[in-house]
XYZ file of C-alpha atoms in Angstrom:
415
model
C 74.174 -62.645 -20.310
C 74.372 -60.921 -23.961
C 76.711 -58.238 -24.673
C 74.145 -56.027 -23.558
C 73.900 -56.815 -20.604
C 77.803 -56.957 -19.388
C 77.768 -53.702 -21.097
C 75.412 -52.253 -19.348
C 77.338 -53.844 -16.061
C 79.992 -51.988 -17.689
C 82.261 -54.595 -16.229
C 81.462 -53.905 -12.690
C 79.164 -55.906 -11.347
C 78.647 -56.180 -7.577
C 77.970 -51.853 -6.840
C 75.384 -52.186 -9.636
C 74.221 -55.672 -7.592
C 74.734 -53.759 -4.283
C 71.940 -51.337 -5.497
C 69.534 -53.411 -7.020
C 69.218 -55.537 -4.273
C 69.212 -52.244 -1.615
C 65.686 -50.844 -4.246
C 64.164 -54.337 -3.581
C 64.243 -53.935 -0.068
C 62.623 -50.934 0.332
C 59.290 -52.191 -1.623
C 59.175 -54.702 -0.086
C 59.041 -52.851 3.350
C 56.486 -50.316 1.086
C 54.278 -53.681 0.706
C 54.347 -55.156 3.912
C 53.597 -51.245 5.334
C 50.597 -51.345 2.906
C 49.679 -54.437 4.135
C 49.238 -53.505 7.493
C 47.868 -50.552 6.966
C 44.899 -52.694 5.617
C 44.223 -54.872 7.499
C 44.656 -52.780 10.231
C 41.900 -49.567 8.969
C 38.495 -50.465 9.235
C 38.907 -50.906 13.046
C 40.969 -47.613 13.297
C 38.639 -45.907 11.360
C 35.218 -47.060 12.917
C 37.418 -46.112 15.988
C 37.701 -43.067 14.808
C 34.133 -42.539 13.430
C 32.775 -43.623 16.870
C 34.580 -40.401 18.011
C 33.601 -37.779 15.400
C 29.920 -39.204 16.672
C 29.239 -39.534 20.300
C 30.444 -35.685 20.728
C 27.121 -34.837 17.877
C 24.774 -37.243 19.463
C 25.249 -35.798 23.268
C 24.076 -32.619 21.679
C 21.702 -33.892 19.919
C 19.927 -36.040 22.770
C 20.433 -31.489 24.478
C 18.813 -29.859 22.421
C 16.279 -32.903 22.545
C 15.443 -32.988 25.712
C 15.298 -29.285 26.102
C 12.665 -28.992 23.403
C 10.634 -31.622 25.325
C 10.922 -29.194 28.706
C 10.118 -25.930 26.648
C 7.095 -28.615 25.310
C 6.428 -29.604 28.845
C 6.389 -25.892 30.869
C 2.294 -25.247 30.795
C 0.949 -21.662 32.064
C -1.342 -21.691 35.621
C -4.618 -20.470 35.649
C -8.015 -20.458 37.226
C -11.144 -21.238 35.361
C -14.868 -20.273 36.257
C -18.352 -22.244 35.013
C -20.627 -20.698 32.430
C -23.605 -21.359 33.856
C -27.573 -20.621 34.069
C -28.569 -18.341 36.757
C -32.181 -16.363 37.042
C -30.832 -12.404 35.952
C -33.043 -8.974 36.805
C -32.325 -6.543 34.858
C -31.700 -3.000 37.191
C -31.278 0.550 37.132
C -28.156 1.766 39.545
C -29.717 5.135 41.126
C -27.271 6.769 43.849
C -28.209 7.253 47.075
C -27.376 7.650 50.771
C -26.724 6.652 54.309
C -29.516 8.928 56.499
C -30.425 8.687 60.411
C -34.125 7.880 61.340
C -32.532 9.612 64.562
C -30.743 12.844 65.031
C -31.041 15.733 66.209
C -30.767 18.640 68.974
C -31.202 17.890 72.476
C -32.396 21.107 74.595
C -32.699 21.978 78.229
C -36.512 21.088 79.564
C -36.272 24.382 81.972
C -34.691 27.675 82.701
C -31.555 26.743 84.371
C -26.869 27.416 84.812
C -25.448 24.703 83.648
C -23.368 22.892 86.677
C -21.528 20.138 84.469
C -20.762 18.714 80.484
C -20.880 14.408 81.032
C -19.448 13.779 77.518
C -18.124 15.182 74.387
C -18.339 14.857 71.142
C -17.317 12.189 69.858
C -18.956 9.885 72.547
C -20.358 7.680 73.156
C -23.991 6.960 74.309
C -26.797 5.059 75.478
C -30.661 6.020 76.137
C -30.866 7.365 79.374
C -27.461 8.088 79.813
C -26.694 11.407 81.337
C -24.980 14.017 78.863
C -25.043 17.417 81.495
C -26.478 18.131 84.986
C -28.260 21.636 85.983
C -27.750 23.773 89.250
C -30.228 22.218 91.219
C -31.006 23.695 94.594
C -33.575 25.972 93.473
C -36.058 22.781 92.547
C -35.495 20.125 95.822
C -36.368 23.437 97.830
C -39.226 23.768 96.013
C -39.955 20.316 95.483
C -40.304 20.254 99.303
C -42.168 22.659 99.525
C -45.162 21.386 97.308
C -44.815 17.925 99.368
C -45.464 20.341 102.356
C -48.529 21.557 100.777
C -50.104 17.834 100.314
C -49.578 16.989 103.343
C -51.404 20.630 104.382
C -54.299 19.682 101.995
C -53.631 16.066 103.698
C -54.111 17.834 107.603
C -57.194 19.879 106.057
C -59.388 16.441 104.884
C -58.565 14.945 107.882
C -60.418 17.794 109.531
C -63.215 18.425 107.181
C -64.386 14.950 107.442
C -64.375 15.541 111.528
C -66.369 18.310 111.461
C -68.362 16.205 109.086
C -69.373 13.838 110.477
C -69.750 15.543 113.733
C -72.242 17.732 111.939
C -74.022 13.859 110.490
C -74.345 13.034 114.191
C -76.129 16.101 115.600
C -79.073 16.076 112.951
C -79.549 12.431 113.929
C -80.281 13.962 117.411
C -82.121 16.072 116.325
C -83.905 14.131 113.739
C -84.908 11.326 116.432
C -86.862 13.753 118.510
C -89.716 14.254 115.556
C -91.733 11.819 117.455
C -90.569 14.368 120.999
C -92.017 17.770 122.870
C -88.080 19.097 122.740
C -88.148 18.485 118.982
C -87.770 21.527 116.841
C -87.781 21.825 113.405
C -85.033 25.261 113.409
C -82.417 23.327 114.802
C -83.219 20.435 112.327
C -83.218 22.793 109.407
C -80.190 24.888 110.724
C -78.012 21.166 110.879
C -79.013 20.169 107.785
C -77.732 23.319 106.140
C -74.044 22.948 108.583
C -74.076 19.601 107.436
C -73.893 20.467 103.489
C -71.681 23.673 104.346
C -68.825 20.602 105.368
C -69.210 18.254 102.821
C -68.587 21.271 100.552
C -65.591 21.834 102.622
C -64.205 18.080 102.708
C -64.540 18.211 98.444
C -63.033 21.694 98.498
C -59.714 20.342 100.538
C -60.251 17.088 98.759
C -59.949 19.170 95.713
C -56.232 21.185 97.200
C -55.277 17.922 98.264
C -55.452 17.199 94.146
C -53.630 20.488 93.227
C -50.982 20.148 96.037
C -50.286 17.058 94.631
C -49.563 18.335 90.969
C -47.523 21.252 91.902
C -45.379 18.452 93.109
C -45.086 16.237 90.697
C -44.377 19.270 88.985
C -41.531 20.427 90.687
C -40.626 16.837 90.916
C -40.079 16.989 86.859
C -38.264 19.876 86.909
C -36.511 19.329 89.666
C -35.674 15.716 87.075
C -34.949 17.849 84.031
C -32.361 19.368 85.878
C -30.868 16.033 84.281
C -30.402 16.276 81.102
C -30.261 13.013 79.436
C -29.872 11.416 75.953
C -33.277 10.883 74.099
C -32.027 7.183 72.431
C -28.823 5.740 72.078
C -26.215 7.418 69.820
C -23.115 9.465 69.485
C -22.673 12.987 70.211
C -21.997 15.388 67.074
C -21.893 18.310 68.412
C -21.619 20.652 71.872
C -23.368 24.085 71.933
C -23.043 24.907 75.403
C -20.250 25.089 78.705
C -20.439 24.488 82.011
C -21.045 27.578 83.893
C -24.043 28.765 81.658
C -27.470 29.344 81.615
C -29.577 27.875 79.132
C -33.245 28.799 79.102
C -36.588 26.375 77.669
C -35.493 24.592 74.496
C -32.126 25.707 74.095
C -30.044 23.360 71.906
C -27.128 21.902 74.950
C -26.246 18.919 72.601
C -26.382 17.806 68.772
C -27.053 14.023 68.809
C -27.220 11.688 65.820
C -28.296 7.678 65.692
C -26.306 5.553 63.866
C -27.959 1.975 64.810
C -30.650 3.046 62.794
C -30.258 4.097 59.581
C -31.999 3.965 56.209
C -31.138 4.762 52.411
C -32.887 7.660 50.851
C -32.187 7.748 47.189
C -34.450 10.476 44.501
C -35.656 7.753 41.966
C -36.990 9.394 38.628
C -40.738 9.530 38.782
C -41.429 6.864 35.605
C -39.504 3.854 38.063
C -41.511 4.665 40.348
C -44.280 2.397 39.939
C -42.718 -0.330 40.284
C -41.599 0.594 44.012
C -44.261 -0.714 46.631
C -43.765 -0.623 50.265
C -42.086 -4.029 50.788
C -40.115 -4.050 47.687
C -36.990 -5.963 47.791
C -34.155 -4.962 46.133
C -30.177 -3.813 46.842
C -27.424 -1.220 47.317
C -23.786 -1.519 47.976
C -21.625 0.970 50.145
C -18.581 -1.323 48.941
C -18.023 -2.049 45.481
C -18.781 -5.558 44.573
C -20.268 -5.683 48.420
C -24.564 -6.066 47.893
C -26.505 -5.423 50.470
C -30.311 -6.086 50.826
C -32.820 -3.814 51.151
C -36.814 -3.418 50.794
C -38.518 -0.443 50.051
C -40.240 1.179 53.676
C -41.496 3.764 51.904
C -42.257 6.320 49.336
C -42.625 10.696 49.740
C -45.663 11.285 48.016
C -43.861 14.795 46.493
C -41.930 15.274 43.422
C -38.825 17.606 42.598
C -40.603 19.896 39.840
C -36.771 20.491 38.259
C -35.089 16.809 38.490
C -38.876 14.879 37.725
C -37.328 12.738 40.825
C -39.330 11.473 44.183
C -38.077 10.540 47.568
C -37.479 7.179 48.277
C -36.886 5.627 51.757
C -35.170 1.963 51.560
C -34.782 -0.343 55.312
C -31.440 -2.255 54.786
C -31.504 -5.821 56.011
C -28.298 -5.691 57.750
C -26.836 -9.419 58.171
C -23.487 -8.099 60.094
C -23.578 -4.613 60.091
C -20.626 -3.206 58.445
C -18.274 -1.250 60.425
C -18.413 2.719 61.080
C -21.397 4.191 58.741
C -22.751 7.130 58.319
C -24.843 9.585 58.107
C -24.679 11.064 53.777
C -22.467 8.052 53.060
C -22.652 7.505 49.424
C -25.062 4.177 48.737
C -25.907 2.830 44.752
C -29.165 1.218 45.133
C -29.877 -1.020 42.459
C -33.500 -0.881 40.850
C -35.345 -3.454 38.625
C -36.370 -2.366 35.714
C -37.929 -5.606 33.806
C -38.948 -9.487 34.756
C -36.281 -11.878 35.881
C -35.587 -14.464 33.511
C -33.362 -16.616 33.207
C -30.083 -16.530 31.523
C -26.674 -17.960 30.150
C -23.469 -16.372 32.300
C -20.259 -15.927 32.825
C -17.467 -14.611 34.164
C -16.705 -10.649 32.835
C -12.660 -11.633 34.008
C -12.795 -14.299 31.118
C -13.163 -11.545 28.367
C -10.138 -10.996 26.206
C -10.684 -9.145 23.267
C -8.647 -9.960 19.430
C -8.952 -7.868 17.165
C -11.706 -6.227 19.094
C -13.915 -9.445 18.907
C -15.233 -11.116 21.927
C -12.873 -13.476 22.908
C -12.681 -16.591 25.421
C -10.576 -19.084 26.115
C -11.987 -22.727 26.663
C -10.921 -26.114 29.220
C -10.930 -29.278 26.838
C -8.429 -31.650 28.228
C -6.076 -29.541 30.016
C -5.295 -27.024 26.838
C -6.819 -23.617 26.481
C -8.523 -23.393 22.518
C -9.712 -19.590 21.877
C -13.115 -19.345 20.460
C -15.225 -16.561 19.633
C -18.485 -15.141 21.761
C -21.720 -12.749 22.124
C -21.676 -11.323 24.736
C -25.194 -9.374 25.890
C -26.219 -7.589 29.472
C -24.159 -7.660 32.430
C -25.280 -9.377 35.385
C -22.992 -7.616 38.422
C -19.048 -9.645 38.249
C -21.156 -11.485 34.935
C -22.437 -11.393 31.157
C -25.353 -12.867 29.268
C -23.868 -15.236 26.929
C -26.413 -14.399 24.160
C -23.828 -17.193 21.473
C -20.297 -19.093 21.587
C -20.236 -21.043 25.203
C -22.353 -24.321 26.686
C -23.147 -24.743 30.496
C -20.933 -26.153 31.724
C -17.650 -25.018 30.445
C -14.995 -23.790 31.845
C -13.897 -20.788 30.756
C -9.839 -19.343 31.492
C -10.711 -15.820 34.691
C -7.005 -15.294 35.329
C -4.329 -16.568 33.414
C -5.583 -16.000 30.136
C -3.835 -12.684 28.736
C -0.349 -15.143 28.322
C -2.568 -18.014 26.602
C -2.676 -19.005 23.123
C -4.752 -20.988 20.909
C -4.238 -24.895 22.044
C -1.497 -24.235 24.876
C -1.222 -26.693 27.083
C -2.292 -25.151 30.493
C -2.224 -26.527 34.755
C -6.392 -25.893 35.980
C -5.715 -24.108 39.841
C -6.682 -26.880 42.857
C -6.375 -29.664 40.137
C -4.398 -32.261 41.011
C -2.185 -33.528 37.186
C-alpha cells in the first residue's frame, strides 16, 4: 500500500474494512437474486401468459357457438309444387238459389177450420196433415149419397125382374103362333112391353152411375176436409187460425220445398251461345267450395234493360250443404273459351319485390328468390308465363320472412 492508500484509510483501517465487506455482501446477494429470477422467469411468464389466454380463449369459443347456433336456425315453411293442369277461362255471374216447388196451400172446399196442425218453420213430408176442417156436413152428405147408390142398385134389380117376366110372356105368345089361341095384338103389346122394361132398366142403370158419381164427389169433399202437404218441404207462412171460415181456393199455408233447389242466373245475352242443355258449369255458395251443375234450361226471353236472359242450372250435390235457402246468393262460373293446358302455381307463393312478382324456389333446403311472369288466375292458382318449371317447389307459407339463399325447414319433411 502506497502513501496515498494509507492517507485514504486515514490511519484507521478497521472501520473502512467493515464498510467494504458490507457493500460486497449486498452486491453478492443482488447477483444471487438476479440469477434465481433468470432461472424461474420462463416458467412464471408462461403460466401468466396461459392465465391471460384462458379467458380470451373461453370468450372466443362462446362467440363461435353463438354464431353456429345463429347460422343453424332455419325457418319452417310450407311448399307447393308447380304443375301443369287444364285451364278453362270462366266468367263469374251472380245468381241465386230458387226452389223448384214453392207456393200456397189452399183450401179446396168451403168450411170452418177445426184445427191447425203445423206452424211456421215446421218441416213436413208429402201427405202430412196440415189442417183439419169441420167435416160433419160432409160425413152425412156422403152417407146420403151411399144410400142413393143402394137405392139405384135395387131399382136395377126390379127393372131386370120386370124385363125378364115380360120376355117370358112374349115367348109364350110367340109359341102360340100355330094355334087358334094366338093373338097378334097381344103379341105386339107384349113386345112393346119388353121394349119399355128394357128402357127402364137402362134408365135405372144410368141412375146408379149418377148415384155413384155423387158418392165419389161426397167422399172427395170429405177427404178435402183434411188439408195435406202436396210435397215435402218447410212451412214459411200461416194465413189463418182455428175457428176461421175458409173458402174454396183461400190460402191456408205457404210452404217451400228446400230439398229440390236450382240455381237461377241472369246471363249476358252474348254469353248464351255456349250454354246448351246439359252443359257443365261450376258455382260457389261458400267462397272456395266449387259445386258442379249443368244447364237445365235457357228461358227464351231477354231483359231489354240489362240485355240478359234467365238460365236455370241443376246442381249436382255430392254432399248436400246444410241450411240451403231460397234466394241464397250463388256465384256461377261460365266458360268463355276453350280448355288449354297451362303451367300453374299456388297464389300464396307470390310475393312482391319492388313491384315485380317474385317467388321463393326451394333447392337443396334453401330458398332462392326468383322473379316470374304470371297470367290469369285459375281458382286458387296463377298461370305461370315464365320463370318456373314443372315440378319445382315454391314456398306458400312462411315466405314473408325469407331472404334469398336462406336455409329452410320444409313442413312434413324430416331432416
